[in-house]
Coordinates of C-alpha atoms in Angstrom, one line a residue:
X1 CA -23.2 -233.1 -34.9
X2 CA -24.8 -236.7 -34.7
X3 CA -23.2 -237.8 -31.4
X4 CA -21.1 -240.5 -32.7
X5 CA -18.2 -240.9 -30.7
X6 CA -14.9 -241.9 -32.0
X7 CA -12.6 -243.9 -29.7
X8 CA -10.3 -245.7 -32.0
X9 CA -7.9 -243.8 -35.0
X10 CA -5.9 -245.3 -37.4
X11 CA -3.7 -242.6 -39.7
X12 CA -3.9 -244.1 -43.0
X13 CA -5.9 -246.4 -45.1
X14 CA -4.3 -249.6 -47.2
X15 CA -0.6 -248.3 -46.8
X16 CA 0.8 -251.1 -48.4
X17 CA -1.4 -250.7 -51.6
X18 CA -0.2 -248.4 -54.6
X19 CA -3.2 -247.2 -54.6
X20 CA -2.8 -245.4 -51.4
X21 CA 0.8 -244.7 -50.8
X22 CA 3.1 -244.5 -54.1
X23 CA 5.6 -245.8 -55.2
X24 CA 6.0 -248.5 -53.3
X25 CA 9.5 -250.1 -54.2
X26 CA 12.3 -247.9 -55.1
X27 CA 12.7 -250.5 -58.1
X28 CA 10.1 -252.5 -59.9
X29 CA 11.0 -255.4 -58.5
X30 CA 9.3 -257.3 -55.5
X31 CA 12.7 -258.0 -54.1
X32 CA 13.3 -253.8 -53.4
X33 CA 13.2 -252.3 -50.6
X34 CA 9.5 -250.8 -49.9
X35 CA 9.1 -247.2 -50.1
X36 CA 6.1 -247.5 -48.2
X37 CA 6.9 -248.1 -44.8
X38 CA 8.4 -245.0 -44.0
X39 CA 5.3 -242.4 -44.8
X40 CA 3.2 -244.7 -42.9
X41 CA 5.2 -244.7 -39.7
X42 CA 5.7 -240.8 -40.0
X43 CA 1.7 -240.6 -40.1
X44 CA 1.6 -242.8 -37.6
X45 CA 4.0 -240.8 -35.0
X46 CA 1.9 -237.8 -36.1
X47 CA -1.0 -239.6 -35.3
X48 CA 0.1 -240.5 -32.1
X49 CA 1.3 -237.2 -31.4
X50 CA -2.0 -235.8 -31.8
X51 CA -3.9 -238.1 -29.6
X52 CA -1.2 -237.7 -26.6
X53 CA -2.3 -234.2 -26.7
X54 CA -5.7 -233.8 -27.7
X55 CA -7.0 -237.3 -26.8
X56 CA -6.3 -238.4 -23.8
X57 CA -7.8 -241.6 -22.1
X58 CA -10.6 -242.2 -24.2
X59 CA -8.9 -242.6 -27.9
X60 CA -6.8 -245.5 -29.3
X61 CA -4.4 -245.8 -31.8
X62 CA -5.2 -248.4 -34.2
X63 CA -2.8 -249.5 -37.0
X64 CA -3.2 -251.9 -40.1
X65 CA -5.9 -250.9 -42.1
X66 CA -3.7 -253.2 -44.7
X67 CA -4.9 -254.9 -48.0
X68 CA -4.7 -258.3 -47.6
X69 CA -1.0 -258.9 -49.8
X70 CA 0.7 -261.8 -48.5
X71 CA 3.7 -261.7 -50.2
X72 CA 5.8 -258.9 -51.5
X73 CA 4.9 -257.8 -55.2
X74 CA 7.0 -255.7 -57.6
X75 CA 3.8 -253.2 -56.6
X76 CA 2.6 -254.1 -53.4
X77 CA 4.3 -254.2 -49.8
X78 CA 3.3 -257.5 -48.1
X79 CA 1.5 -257.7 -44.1
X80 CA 4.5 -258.7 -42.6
X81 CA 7.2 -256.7 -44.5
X82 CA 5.3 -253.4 -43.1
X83 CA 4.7 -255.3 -39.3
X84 CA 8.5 -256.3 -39.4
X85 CA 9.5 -252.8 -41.2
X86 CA 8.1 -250.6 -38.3
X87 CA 9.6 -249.1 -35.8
X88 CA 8.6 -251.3 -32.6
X89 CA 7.9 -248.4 -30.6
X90 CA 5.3 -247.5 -33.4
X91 CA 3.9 -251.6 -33.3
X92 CA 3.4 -251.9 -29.6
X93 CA 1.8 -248.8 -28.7
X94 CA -1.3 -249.4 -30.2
X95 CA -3.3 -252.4 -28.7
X96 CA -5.4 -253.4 -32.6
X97 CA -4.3 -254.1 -35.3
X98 CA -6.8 -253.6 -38.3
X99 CA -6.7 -255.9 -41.4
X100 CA -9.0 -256.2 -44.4
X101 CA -9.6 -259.8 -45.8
X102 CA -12.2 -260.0 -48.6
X103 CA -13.7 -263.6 -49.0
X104 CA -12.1 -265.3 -52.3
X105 CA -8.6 -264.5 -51.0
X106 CA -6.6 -266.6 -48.7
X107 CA -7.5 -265.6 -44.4
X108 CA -4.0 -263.0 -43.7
X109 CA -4.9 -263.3 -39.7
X110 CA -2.4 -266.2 -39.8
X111 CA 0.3 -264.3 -41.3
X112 CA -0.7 -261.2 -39.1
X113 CA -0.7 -262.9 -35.9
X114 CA 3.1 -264.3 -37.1
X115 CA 4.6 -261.2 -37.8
X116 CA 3.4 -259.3 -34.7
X117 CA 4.9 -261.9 -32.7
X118 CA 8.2 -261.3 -34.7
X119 CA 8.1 -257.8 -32.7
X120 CA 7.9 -259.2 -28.8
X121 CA 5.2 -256.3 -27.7
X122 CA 4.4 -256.5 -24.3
X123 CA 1.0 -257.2 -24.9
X124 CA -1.0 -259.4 -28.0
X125 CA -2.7 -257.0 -29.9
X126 CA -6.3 -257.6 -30.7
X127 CA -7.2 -258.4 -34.5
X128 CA -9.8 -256.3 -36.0
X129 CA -11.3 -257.8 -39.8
X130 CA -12.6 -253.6 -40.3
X131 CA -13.6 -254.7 -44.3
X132 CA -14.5 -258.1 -45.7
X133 CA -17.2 -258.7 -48.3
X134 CA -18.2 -261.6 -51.2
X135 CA -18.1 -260.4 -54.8
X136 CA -16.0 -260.6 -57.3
X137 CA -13.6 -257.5 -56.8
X138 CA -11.6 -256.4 -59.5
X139 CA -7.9 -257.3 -59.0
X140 CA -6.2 -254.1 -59.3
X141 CA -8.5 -253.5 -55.9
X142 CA -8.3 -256.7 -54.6
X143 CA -6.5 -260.0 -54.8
X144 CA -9.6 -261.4 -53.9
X145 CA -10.6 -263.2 -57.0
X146 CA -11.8 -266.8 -55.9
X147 CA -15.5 -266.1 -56.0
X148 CA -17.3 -267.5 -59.0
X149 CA -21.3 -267.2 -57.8
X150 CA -22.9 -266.0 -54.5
X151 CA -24.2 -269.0 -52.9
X152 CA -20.5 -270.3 -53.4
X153 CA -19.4 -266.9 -51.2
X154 CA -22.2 -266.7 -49.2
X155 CA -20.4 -270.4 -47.8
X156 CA -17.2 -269.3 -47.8
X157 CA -18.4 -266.4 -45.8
X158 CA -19.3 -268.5 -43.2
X159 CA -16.2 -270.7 -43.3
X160 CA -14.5 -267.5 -42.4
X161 CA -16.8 -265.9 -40.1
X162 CA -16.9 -269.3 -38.3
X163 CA -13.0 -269.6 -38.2
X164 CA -12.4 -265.6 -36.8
X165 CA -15.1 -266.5 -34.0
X166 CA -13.2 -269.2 -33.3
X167 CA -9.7 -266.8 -32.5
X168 CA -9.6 -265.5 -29.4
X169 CA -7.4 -262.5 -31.0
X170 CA -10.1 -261.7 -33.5
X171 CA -13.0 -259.5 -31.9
X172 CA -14.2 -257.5 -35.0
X173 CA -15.3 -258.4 -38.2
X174 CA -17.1 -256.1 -40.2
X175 CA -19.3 -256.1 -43.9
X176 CA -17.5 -253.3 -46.0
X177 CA -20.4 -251.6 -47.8
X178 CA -24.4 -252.4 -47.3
X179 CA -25.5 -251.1 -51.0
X180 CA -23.2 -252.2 -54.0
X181 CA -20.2 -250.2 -55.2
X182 CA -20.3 -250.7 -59.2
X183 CA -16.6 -250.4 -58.8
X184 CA -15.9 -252.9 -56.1
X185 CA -18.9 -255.3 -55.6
X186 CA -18.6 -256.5 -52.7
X187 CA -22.0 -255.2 -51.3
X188 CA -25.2 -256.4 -49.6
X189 CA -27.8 -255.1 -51.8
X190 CA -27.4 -254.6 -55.2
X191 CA -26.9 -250.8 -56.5
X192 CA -30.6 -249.9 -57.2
X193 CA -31.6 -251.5 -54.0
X194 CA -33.9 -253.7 -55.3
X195 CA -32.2 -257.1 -54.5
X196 CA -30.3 -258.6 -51.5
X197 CA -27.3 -260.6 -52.2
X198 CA -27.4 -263.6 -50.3
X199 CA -24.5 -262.4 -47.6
X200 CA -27.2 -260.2 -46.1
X201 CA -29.2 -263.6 -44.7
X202 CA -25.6 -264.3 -43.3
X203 CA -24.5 -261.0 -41.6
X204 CA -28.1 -261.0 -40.5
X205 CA -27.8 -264.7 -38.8
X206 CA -24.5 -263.3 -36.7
X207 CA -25.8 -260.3 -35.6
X208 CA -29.1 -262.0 -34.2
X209 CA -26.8 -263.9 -31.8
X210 CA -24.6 -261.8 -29.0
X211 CA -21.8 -263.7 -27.8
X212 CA -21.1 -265.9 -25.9
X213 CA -24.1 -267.6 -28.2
X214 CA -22.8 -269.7 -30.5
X215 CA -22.5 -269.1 -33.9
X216 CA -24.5 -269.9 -36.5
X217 CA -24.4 -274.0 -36.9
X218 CA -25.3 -273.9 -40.7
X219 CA -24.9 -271.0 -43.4
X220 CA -28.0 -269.3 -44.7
X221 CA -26.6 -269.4 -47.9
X222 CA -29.1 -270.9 -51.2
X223 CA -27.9 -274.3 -52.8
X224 CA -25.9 -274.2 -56.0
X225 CA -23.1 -272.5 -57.1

């Protein structure tokens, strides 16, 4: 009804996340075998059922859409247990693969770009970052916990940004939410719109330049922190 056209479709959010998909071991133990993989590769056939009929040239699969776990927990599935527990079929037919990586936790496109080579596709995928943020999110959303102030993650936002500009497989990175969640606040503004947080400066700064500009030499960010 607004126009918006949707070219790209991914069949599940944060698969590897209890929050999503559960349980995710079939012990509590991180050494068990996950329980998630399975369900996520069944939506994803679905999904890609679905598109081969309806679709046709104009929409993508996308997979990932994972929470940034990089290693297995007694909870959790890690990146590269559910890249190396697809089916390959399932890995290489879709040409992004979408990963969340909140500032305050360590960069997973390392560990991403490992385990898809593990899997020999005939083509690289492409790296989308489709939620990132600064704030302090709570850890049973997040295991991004390192920020302490916001001119410290306003920095380390652009440490990041500059380092995923800087990867030729990266090509997306996007702000999760403009106005603050209460929940999970990892937002621009705060929740009664009536402050900025300093990350807005810094999105703003990046989306004033189109590439193949250069980014932005120095953060925006305030001193202190």
């Amino acid at each position: 009804a607004e126009g918006a056209e949707l070219h790209y479709l991914t069949p599940w959010n944060e698969a590897n996340h209890p929050y999503f998909i559960a349980p995710q071991r079939t012990a509590c133990d991180a050494l068990a075998p996950s329980r998630a993989i399975t369900p996520y590769a069944r939506l994803a056939r679905a999904l890609r059922a679905e598109l081969a009929e309806h679709g046709g040239g104009d929409h993508q699969l996308v997979l990932g859409e994972m929470a940034g776990i990089l290693e297995p927990t007694s909870k959790a599935t890690s990146i590269g247990e559910m890249i190396r527990g697809l089916p390959r079929e399932i890995v290489c037919a879709a040409p992004v693969w979408s990963q969340h990586a909140y500032i305050g936790g360590t960069d997973p496109v390392a560990t991403v770009k490992d385990a898809l080579a593990s899997r020999r596709c005939p083509r690289e995928h492409a790296i989308w970052i489709t939620e990132t943020g600064v704030g302090p999110a709570p850890g049973g959303f997040s295991l991004a916990r390192g920020i302490t102030s916001e001119p410290q993650g306003c920095r380390l936002l652009h440490r990041r940004l500059r380092a995923w500009r800087a990867d030729p497989r990266v090509t997306l990175a996007a702000q999760y939410t403009m106005r603050e969640d209460d929940l999970f606040p990892t937002g621009l503004v705060t929740t009664d719109l009536a402050r900025e947080r300093p990350a807005l400066r810094e999105w703003q700064a990046w989306g004033a330049r189109a590439r193949p500009d250069a980014p932005p030499p120095r953060p925006t960010c305030p001193s202190g922190g």
